[in-house]
């Protein structure tokens, strides 16, 4: 089970071997590879992980080592880290205990010496630093090298004279006393004298070497400490510079922007590069154990070097990477050709400075009993869901956040190759989920007829409109158009299932993206969103499922797979993988990344069957790819986002008041505005008023629809109007349906809803003749699904300032 080691390892040796480590009550003790080196005890799942993945490390200088029984022992550093270990035998345990005690003593001694040397004197001045320290170290190394050579020479001499002395002694034993006895004794004495002289020289050389090493040990430790401190200072300086650069960049973007014709896709990236560090809620101490996990459908390996071409510039290299070797123009060359005038020759156009903060989220404790006691004796349809579970944005505004990374579609519109364009569209589909990773608050459910416009023509070249077109099931239509050659439209209805510990939200409906120049028409659907720890624990969100992005003109397809998060998986969290194929099924690009950070693509040079067997027994496809390039990276959240519902820079501006918007716009919704201002009690009261007003309008609309459908029963309905209204309110079916309409994310729909299709308003037979204001329901010519498509008129009404046709919903 463990490597053979001496019972008492030398203090400076590295000690390695297998031990059993306690993981949890389900897995028990698991076999791990442990390495003891330089006073640190580290462990890995296998020996192969030593080069790249360390599972944990404990410093022995401050650690406690305790023996439990014949094979078990415990190592702890005071509470933050504790390893319960078990050896294969008592002898093996004793070897480890000896090695650990020696390493602990040595680490403690080195730490004490380092502290003492740090107190003796200060590090050399920065001006002298590099040159003087370098020459001193080189001189010392030369001296030590000569001493090591002396030791080697003495060793050879000792071996030579020692063997000669041994021969002489052997000969002396076989000599009879006589005339030659004195001669042999003289030879033995001579050999012994030479051996003694050589041994003394060896001892003196060792003493000199030790003295020299001790003399310079403290200096080296101080020099090392000085280098460490200097590195820390440099890292802090770089971090400050990066923050200052980020602030300056935001200030510049907020103050001025280039005209739309001057945008260059080569510099359209979203802000500085950032990792997950600040935004991640994952515990650094989490330990992942061996378990079955979701297997990948394919394997990627580096392509043969013959596929890599050397180019004179990055632009030509990217063109070659994206398959532009057939004479087509690269993206950067295209943008330069379309902009003959230099950007410096154009005047900067001032744009509106948008807000970068909202009031901090109040720290209100949620008392479930105070909610439940107010529900006693009330109808289900009369129970309001408090705003404590919400964020101050509506579902329409959340839908508009899909355009956070609109630059990906701008770049896609300029692509010559449909396969390359597919890569950008696929990255855009993934980027729409990046804003949800920390957003556990529920958006406000829009009122029927509520709208939201996002006019960013001046800054970004696009504008979009959303409208709540149905309330049972809740459905919103969205239409966005850009001056840079693309149109995005979608109709999304929500279905949800409460599973006790988590809530699954399934968006229904298709998303369409049409590019004006190439007439390529793409469609895809959204994956399932899961909110975990609904009852107990900290809420967290995951995205899982598969997406097929289809180009209906060329037959190209991108299959994206969102891997569900697992505590036991050894893979990257929130991983997304995908393959772009043409109409014949041939792979051209491989996509990989995470939906909360970035996406990369690699061009496929060759593919073959022959990887490991998948879960279904079939062999995986092996793709030989070129080096991965970055397609998209998430923009860091603004400073203080944790106090502002984790809103992105775009989300902070969505509820900002604007002049000229429709009276049905989400920005004018009073309960949402009160919540943003931190007045939650008033927001709850206003929310209840709006919901009751909506129910009254709906009942009146149903009565009109029933009168139109059954004119012969009009008199009877007029006589029994109160009875009909009461039956509507008190019907259990009606109550359940109103609850669904009021809060779609807390219940499960009982009606069967196809993608993009909506059932009649109520299964109880009541009719609803509502028609949306800006969208009309048609059968989509591409997918064959009934969907709401923008019919025009909104932006013209805004220009004229004529909103007379808009209903009073607030």
Coordinates of C-alpha atoms in Angstrom, one line a residue, residues 281-729:
X281 CA -19.5 31.8 -3.2
X282 CA -17.8 28.5 -3.3
X283 CA -15.9 27.5 -0.1
X284 CA -12.2 27.1 -0.7
X285 CA -12.1 24.3 1.8
X286 CA -14.6 22.2 -0.2
X287 CA -13.3 18.7 -0.7
X288 CA -14.5 16.8 -3.7
X289 CA -14.6 13.0 -3.6
X290 CA -14.6 10.3 -6.2
X291 CA -18.1 9.6 -7.6
X292 CA -19.8 8.9 -10.9
X293 CA -20.1 12.1 -12.9
X294 CA -21.6 13.3 -16.1
X295 CA -19.3 12.1 -18.9
X296 CA -18.2 14.2 -21.8
X297 CA -19.5 13.4 -25.3
X298 CA -16.2 14.0 -26.9
X299 CA -12.4 14.4 -26.3
X300 CA -10.2 17.2 -27.6
X301 CA -6.5 16.8 -28.3
X302 CA -3.9 19.3 -29.8
X303 CA -3.7 19.1 -33.6
X304 CA -0.7 18.0 -35.5
X305 CA 1.9 20.8 -35.8
X306 CA 1.5 20.6 -39.6
X307 CA -1.9 22.3 -39.2
X308 CA -0.4 25.4 -37.5
X309 CA 0.6 28.1 -39.8
X310 CA 3.0 30.9 -39.0
X311 CA 1.7 34.4 -39.7
X312 CA 3.1 37.8 -39.7
X313 CA 0.4 39.4 -37.5
X314 CA -2.3 38.5 -35.0
X315 CA -4.9 39.5 -37.5
X316 CA -3.8 37.0 -40.1
X317 CA -3.4 34.3 -37.5
X318 CA -7.0 34.8 -36.4
X319 CA -8.1 34.8 -40.0
X320 CA -6.4 31.5 -40.5
X321 CA -7.9 30.1 -37.3
X322 CA -11.4 31.0 -38.3
X323 CA -11.1 29.4 -41.7
X324 CA -10.6 32.6 -43.8
X325 CA -7.8 31.1 -45.9
X326 CA -10.0 31.0 -49.0
X327 CA -9.5 34.7 -49.9
X328 CA -12.2 36.1 -47.7
X329 CA -11.5 39.2 -45.6
X330 CA -10.9 39.0 -41.9
X331 CA -13.1 40.8 -39.4
X332 CA -10.5 43.5 -38.6
X333 CA -9.8 44.1 -42.3
X334 CA -13.5 44.4 -42.9
X335 CA -14.0 47.0 -40.2
X336 CA -11.1 49.0 -41.5
X337 CA -12.4 48.8 -45.0
X338 CA -15.8 50.0 -44.0
X339 CA -14.3 52.9 -42.0
X340 CA -11.9 54.7 -44.4
X341 CA -11.7 57.7 -42.1
X342 CA -9.5 57.6 -39.1
X343 CA -11.4 57.4 -35.7
X344 CA -9.3 60.3 -34.5
X345 CA -10.8 62.5 -37.3
X346 CA -14.3 62.0 -35.9
X347 CA -15.8 64.2 -33.1
X348 CA -17.0 62.3 -30.0
X349 CA -20.7 62.3 -29.6
X350 CA -21.9 62.9 -26.0
X351 CA -24.4 60.4 -24.7
X352 CA -26.5 60.2 -21.6
X353 CA -24.6 59.4 -18.5
X354 CA -26.4 56.5 -16.8
X355 CA -26.5 55.7 -13.1
X356 CA -24.0 53.3 -11.6
X357 CA -25.7 52.7 -8.2
X358 CA -29.1 52.0 -6.7
X359 CA -30.0 52.2 -3.0
X360 CA -28.5 49.4 -1.0
X361 CA -30.7 46.4 -0.3
X362 CA -32.2 46.7 3.2
X363 CA -31.3 44.1 5.7
X364 CA -34.8 43.0 6.5
X365 CA -35.3 39.7 8.3
X366 CA -37.9 37.5 6.7
X367 CA -40.4 36.2 9.3
X368 CA -42.3 33.3 7.7
X369 CA -44.8 33.2 10.5
X370 CA -45.8 36.9 10.0
X371 CA -46.6 35.9 6.3
X372 CA -48.4 32.7 7.2
X373 CA -50.6 34.2 9.9
X374 CA -51.9 36.8 7.5
X375 CA -53.0 34.0 5.2
X376 CA -55.4 32.3 7.7
X377 CA -59.0 32.4 6.5
X378 CA -58.2 34.0 3.1
X379 CA -58.7 32.7 -0.4
X380 CA -55.7 31.4 -2.2
X381 CA -56.1 34.1 -4.9
X382 CA -56.1 36.8 -2.2
X383 CA -52.7 35.9 -0.7
X384 CA -50.0 38.3 -1.8
X385 CA -46.4 37.1 -2.2
X386 CA -44.2 39.7 -0.3
X387 CA -41.5 41.6 -2.1
X388 CA -39.0 40.1 0.3
X389 CA -38.4 37.4 -2.2
X390 CA -38.1 39.8 -5.2
X391 CA -35.5 42.0 -6.8
X392 CA -36.5 45.5 -8.0
X393 CA -36.8 44.5 -11.7
X394 CA -39.6 42.9 -13.7
X395 CA -39.4 39.8 -15.8
X396 CA -39.5 42.0 -18.9
X397 CA -36.4 43.8 -17.7
X398 CA -34.7 40.5 -16.9
X399 CA -35.5 39.4 -20.5
X400 CA -33.9 42.5 -21.8
X401 CA -30.7 41.6 -20.0
X402 CA -30.1 38.9 -22.6
X403 CA -28.7 41.9 -24.6
X404 CA -25.9 42.4 -22.1
X405 CA -23.3 41.2 -24.5
X406 CA -24.8 42.5 -27.8
X407 CA -21.3 42.9 -29.2
X408 CA -21.3 39.2 -29.9
X409 CA -24.1 39.7 -32.4
X410 CA -22.4 42.7 -33.8
X411 CA -19.4 40.6 -34.6
X412 CA -21.5 37.8 -35.9
X413 CA -23.2 40.2 -38.3
X414 CA -19.8 40.9 -39.9
X415 CA -18.8 37.3 -40.4
X416 CA -18.3 35.9 -43.9
X417 CA -18.5 32.3 -42.8
X418 CA -21.8 30.9 -41.5
X419 CA -19.9 28.4 -39.3
X420 CA -17.8 31.2 -37.7
X421 CA -21.1 33.2 -37.2
X422 CA -22.5 30.2 -35.5
X423 CA -19.7 30.3 -32.9
X424 CA -20.6 33.9 -32.0
X425 CA -24.3 33.1 -31.8
X426 CA -23.6 30.2 -29.5
X427 CA -21.5 32.3 -27.3
X428 CA -24.3 34.9 -27.1
X429 CA -26.8 32.2 -26.0
X430 CA -24.4 31.2 -23.2
X431 CA -23.6 34.8 -22.2
X432 CA -27.3 35.5 -21.4
X433 CA -27.0 33.2 -18.3
X434 CA -23.9 35.0 -16.8
X435 CA -25.9 37.6 -15.0
X436 CA -27.9 34.9 -13.1
X437 CA -25.2 33.2 -11.1
X438 CA -25.8 35.2 -7.9
X439 CA -29.3 36.6 -8.7
X440 CA -31.5 34.5 -6.3
X441 CA -34.2 37.2 -6.1
X442 CA -37.4 36.6 -8.1
X443 CA -38.2 39.4 -10.6
X444 CA -41.7 41.0 -10.4
X445 CA -44.3 39.2 -12.5
X446 CA -45.4 41.7 -15.1
X447 CA -49.0 42.8 -15.2
X448 CA -50.9 42.0 -18.4
X449 CA -50.1 44.7 -21.0
X450 CA -47.0 45.9 -19.1
X451 CA -44.2 46.9 -21.4
X452 CA -40.5 47.7 -21.2
X453 CA -38.4 49.5 -23.8
X454 CA -34.6 49.6 -23.9
X455 CA -33.4 52.2 -26.3
X456 CA -29.7 52.1 -26.8
X457 CA -29.4 53.2 -30.4
X458 CA -27.0 56.1 -29.5
X459 CA -24.7 54.0 -27.4
X460 CA -24.9 50.5 -28.8
X461 CA -26.9 50.7 -32.0
X462 CA -29.9 48.7 -30.9
X463 CA -33.3 49.1 -29.2
X464 CA -35.7 46.5 -27.9
X465 CA -39.3 46.2 -26.7
X466 CA -40.9 43.7 -24.4
X467 CA -44.6 43.2 -23.6
X468 CA -46.5 40.8 -21.3
X469 CA -48.9 39.3 -23.9
X470 CA -50.5 36.5 -21.8
X471 CA -51.1 35.9 -18.1
X472 CA -52.2 32.3 -18.1
X473 CA -49.6 31.0 -18.7
X474 CA -47.4 34.0 -18.1
X475 CA -45.8 34.9 -21.5
X476 CA -43.7 37.8 -22.6
X477 CA -42.8 38.8 -26.2
X478 CA -39.5 40.5 -27.0
X479 CA -38.3 42.2 -30.1
X480 CA -34.9 43.8 -30.6
X481 CA -33.4 45.3 -33.7
X482 CA -29.9 46.7 -34.3
X483 CA -28.5 49.2 -36.8
X484 CA -25.6 46.8 -37.2
X485 CA -27.6 44.2 -39.1
X486 CA -29.3 41.8 -36.7
X487 CA -32.8 41.2 -35.3
X488 CA -33.6 39.2 -32.1
X489 CA -37.1 38.1 -31.2
X490 CA -38.5 35.7 -28.7
X491 CA -41.6 34.7 -26.8
X492 CA -41.0 33.0 -23.5
X493 CA -43.5 31.4 -21.2
X494 CA -42.5 30.0 -17.8
X495 CA -43.4 26.6 -16.3
X496 CA -42.1 25.7 -12.9
X497 CA -42.0 22.7 -10.6
X498 CA -41.4 22.7 -6.9
X499 CA -39.5 19.6 -5.8
X500 CA -39.2 20.4 -2.1
X501 CA -35.5 21.2 -1.8
X502 CA -35.3 23.0 -5.1
X503 CA -37.4 24.9 -7.7
X504 CA -37.1 24.1 -11.4
X505 CA -38.0 26.8 -13.9
X506 CA -38.5 25.7 -17.5
X507 CA -38.7 28.5 -20.1
X508 CA -40.9 27.5 -23.0
X509 CA -40.7 29.0 -26.5
X510 CA -38.1 29.7 -29.2
X511 CA -35.6 32.5 -29.7
X512 CA -35.0 33.8 -33.2
X513 CA -31.9 35.7 -34.5
X514 CA -31.9 36.9 -38.1
X515 CA -28.9 38.6 -39.8
X516 CA -29.8 41.1 -42.5
X517 CA -26.8 40.7 -44.7
X518 CA -26.5 36.9 -44.9
X519 CA -30.3 36.3 -44.2
X520 CA -29.2 33.5 -41.9
X521 CA -32.0 32.6 -39.5
X522 CA -31.0 31.0 -36.1
X523 CA -33.3 29.5 -33.5
X524 CA -32.7 28.0 -30.1
X525 CA -34.5 27.4 -26.8
X526 CA -33.4 28.1 -23.2
X527 CA -32.2 25.5 -20.6
X528 CA -33.7 24.8 -17.2
X529 CA -32.9 27.1 -14.3
X530 CA -32.8 25.4 -10.9
X531 CA -32.9 27.3 -7.6
X532 CA -31.5 25.1 -4.8
X533 CA -32.0 25.2 -1.0
X534 CA -35.5 26.7 -1.2
X535 CA -36.4 25.6 2.4
X536 CA -33.1 25.5 4.3
X537 CA -29.6 26.9 3.5
X538 CA -28.2 29.5 1.2
X539 CA -30.0 29.9 -2.1
X540 CA -27.9 29.1 -5.2
X541 CA -28.7 28.9 -8.9
X542 CA -27.7 26.3 -11.6
X543 CA -28.3 26.0 -15.3
X544 CA -28.5 22.6 -16.9
X545 CA -29.7 21.0 -20.1
X546 CA -28.9 21.1 -23.7
X547 CA -29.4 23.7 -26.5
X548 CA -29.4 23.1 -30.2
X549 CA -28.7 26.3 -32.1
X550 CA -29.9 25.7 -35.7
X551 CA -29.2 27.8 -38.8
X552 CA -32.3 27.2 -40.9
X553 CA -30.8 28.5 -44.1
X554 CA -27.6 26.5 -44.2
X555 CA -28.4 23.5 -41.9
X556 CA -25.4 24.3 -39.6
X557 CA -26.0 23.3 -36.0
X558 CA -24.3 23.8 -32.6
X559 CA -25.1 21.4 -29.8
X560 CA -24.4 23.0 -26.4
X561 CA -24.4 21.0 -23.2
X562 CA -24.8 22.7 -19.8
X563 CA -23.4 20.3 -17.2
X564 CA -25.4 20.3 -13.9
X565 CA -23.4 21.3 -10.9
X566 CA -22.3 18.4 -8.6
X567 CA -20.4 18.4 -5.3
X568 CA -18.8 15.1 -6.3
X569 CA -17.7 16.1 -9.8
X570 CA -14.0 16.6 -10.6
X571 CA -14.9 18.7 -13.5
X572 CA -15.1 22.5 -13.7
X573 CA -18.2 23.9 -12.1
X574 CA -20.9 25.4 -14.5
X575 CA -19.2 23.9 -17.5
X576 CA -20.5 24.3 -21.0
X577 CA -19.3 22.3 -24.0
X578 CA -20.4 22.4 -27.6
X579 CA -19.6 21.3 -31.2
X580 CA -20.4 23.3 -34.4
X581 CA -21.3 21.0 -37.3
X582 CA -22.3 21.7 -40.9
X583 CA -25.4 20.2 -42.6
X584 CA -23.5 16.9 -43.2
X585 CA -22.6 16.5 -39.6
X586 CA -18.9 17.3 -40.0
X587 CA -17.5 19.1 -36.9
X588 CA -15.7 22.4 -37.6
X589 CA -15.4 24.0 -34.2
X590 CA -15.4 22.9 -30.5
X591 CA -16.6 25.3 -27.9
X592 CA -15.8 25.1 -24.2
X593 CA -16.0 27.2 -21.1
X594 CA -18.4 28.1 -18.3
X595 CA -21.7 30.0 -18.4
X596 CA -20.7 32.3 -15.6
X597 CA -17.2 33.4 -16.9
X598 CA -16.1 32.8 -20.5
X599 CA -16.3 30.8 -23.7
X600 CA -13.5 29.6 -26.0
X601 CA -13.5 28.0 -29.4
X602 CA -11.0 25.7 -31.1
X603 CA -11.0 24.9 -34.8
X604 CA -11.2 21.2 -35.5
X605 CA -8.5 19.9 -37.9
X606 CA -9.3 16.2 -37.7
X607 CA -11.8 14.0 -35.9
X608 CA -11.8 10.2 -35.3
X609 CA -13.6 7.6 -33.2
X610 CA -11.4 5.9 -30.7
X611 CA -11.7 7.6 -27.3
X612 CA -13.0 6.1 -24.1
X613 CA -16.3 4.5 -24.2
X614 CA -19.2 6.7 -23.1
X615 CA -22.0 6.0 -20.7
X616 CA -24.0 4.3 -23.5
X617 CA -21.1 2.1 -24.5
X618 CA -20.3 3.9 -27.7
X619 CA -16.8 5.3 -28.3
X620 CA -16.3 9.0 -27.9
X621 CA -15.2 11.2 -30.8
X622 CA -11.7 12.6 -30.6
X623 CA -11.2 16.0 -32.1
X624 CA -7.7 17.3 -33.0
X625 CA -8.0 21.1 -32.6
X626 CA -5.9 24.2 -32.8
X627 CA -5.1 26.3 -29.8
X628 CA -8.3 27.6 -28.1
X629 CA -9.2 31.3 -28.6
X630 CA -11.5 33.4 -26.4
X631 CA -14.9 34.2 -27.8
X632 CA -16.5 35.9 -24.8
X633 CA -15.6 36.8 -21.2
X634 CA -17.9 38.1 -18.5
X635 CA -17.6 41.7 -17.5
X636 CA -16.8 42.1 -13.7
X637 CA -19.7 43.2 -11.5
X638 CA -19.6 46.8 -10.4
X639 CA -18.1 47.7 -7.0
X640 CA -20.5 47.0 -4.2
X641 CA -22.8 44.7 -6.3
X642 CA -23.3 42.4 -3.3
X643 CA -25.3 45.2 -1.7
X644 CA -27.3 45.9 -4.9
X645 CA -28.9 42.5 -5.6
X646 CA -25.7 41.5 -7.6
X647 CA -26.9 43.7 -10.5
X648 CA -24.6 44.1 -13.5
X649 CA -23.8 47.5 -15.0
X650 CA -26.6 47.1 -17.5
X651 CA -29.1 45.9 -14.8
X652 CA -28.4 49.0 -12.7
X653 CA -29.7 51.2 -15.5
X654 CA -32.8 49.2 -16.4
X655 CA -35.2 50.8 -13.8
X656 CA -33.8 54.3 -14.2
X657 CA -36.5 56.8 -14.9
X658 CA -36.6 58.1 -18.5
X659 CA -38.8 60.6 -20.2
X660 CA -41.1 59.7 -23.1
X661 CA -41.6 56.0 -22.3
X662 CA -45.1 54.5 -22.4
X663 CA -47.3 54.7 -19.3
X664 CA -47.3 50.9 -19.2
X665 CA -43.5 50.8 -18.9
X666 CA -42.0 48.8 -16.0
X667 CA -40.1 51.9 -14.9
X668 CA -43.5 53.4 -13.9
X669 CA -44.6 50.5 -11.8
X670 CA -45.1 51.9 -8.3
X671 CA -44.5 48.8 -6.1
X672 CA -41.3 48.0 -7.9
X673 CA -40.1 51.6 -7.5
X674 CA -40.9 51.6 -3.8
X675 CA -38.9 48.3 -3.3
X676 CA -35.9 49.8 -5.1
X677 CA -36.1 52.8 -2.7
X678 CA -36.1 50.4 0.3
X679 CA -39.7 51.1 1.3
X680 CA -40.7 47.4 1.4
X681 CA -43.8 47.8 3.6
X682 CA -45.3 50.3 1.2
X683 CA -44.2 48.2 -1.8
X684 CA -46.1 45.2 -0.4
X685 CA -49.3 47.2 0.0
X686 CA -49.0 48.7 -3.5
X687 CA -48.3 45.2 -5.0
X688 CA -51.5 43.9 -3.4
X689 CA -53.5 46.8 -4.8
X690 CA -52.1 46.3 -8.3
X691 CA -52.9 42.6 -8.3
X692 CA -56.5 43.2 -7.1
X693 CA -56.9 45.8 -9.8
X694 CA -55.7 43.3 -12.4
X695 CA -58.2 40.7 -11.1
X696 CA -61.1 43.1 -11.4
X697 CA -60.1 44.1 -15.0
X698 CA -59.8 40.4 -15.9
X699 CA -63.2 39.6 -14.5
X700 CA -64.8 42.4 -16.4
X701 CA -63.1 41.3 -19.6
X702 CA -64.3 37.8 -19.1
X703 CA -67.9 39.0 -18.7
X704 CA -67.7 40.9 -21.9
X705 CA -66.3 37.9 -23.7
X706 CA -69.1 35.7 -22.4
X707 CA -71.8 38.2 -23.4
X708 CA -70.3 38.4 -26.9
X709 CA -70.2 34.6 -27.1
X710 CA -73.7 34.0 -25.7
X711 CA -76.0 37.0 -26.4
X712 CA -79.1 35.0 -25.5
X713 CA -77.9 34.6 -22.0
X714 CA -77.1 38.3 -21.5
X715 CA -80.2 38.9 -19.4
X716 CA -79.6 36.0 -17.2
X717 CA -76.0 37.0 -16.7
X718 CA -77.1 40.6 -15.8
X719 CA -79.6 39.3 -13.2
X720 CA -77.1 36.9 -11.7
X721 CA -74.0 39.0 -12.1
X722 CA -73.1 39.0 -8.5
X723 CA -73.5 35.2 -8.3
X724 CA -71.2 34.7 -11.3
X725 CA -68.6 37.0 -9.9
X726 CA -68.6 35.2 -6.6
X727 CA -68.4 31.8 -8.3
X728 CA -65.3 33.0 -10.2
X729 CA -63.7 34.2 -7.0

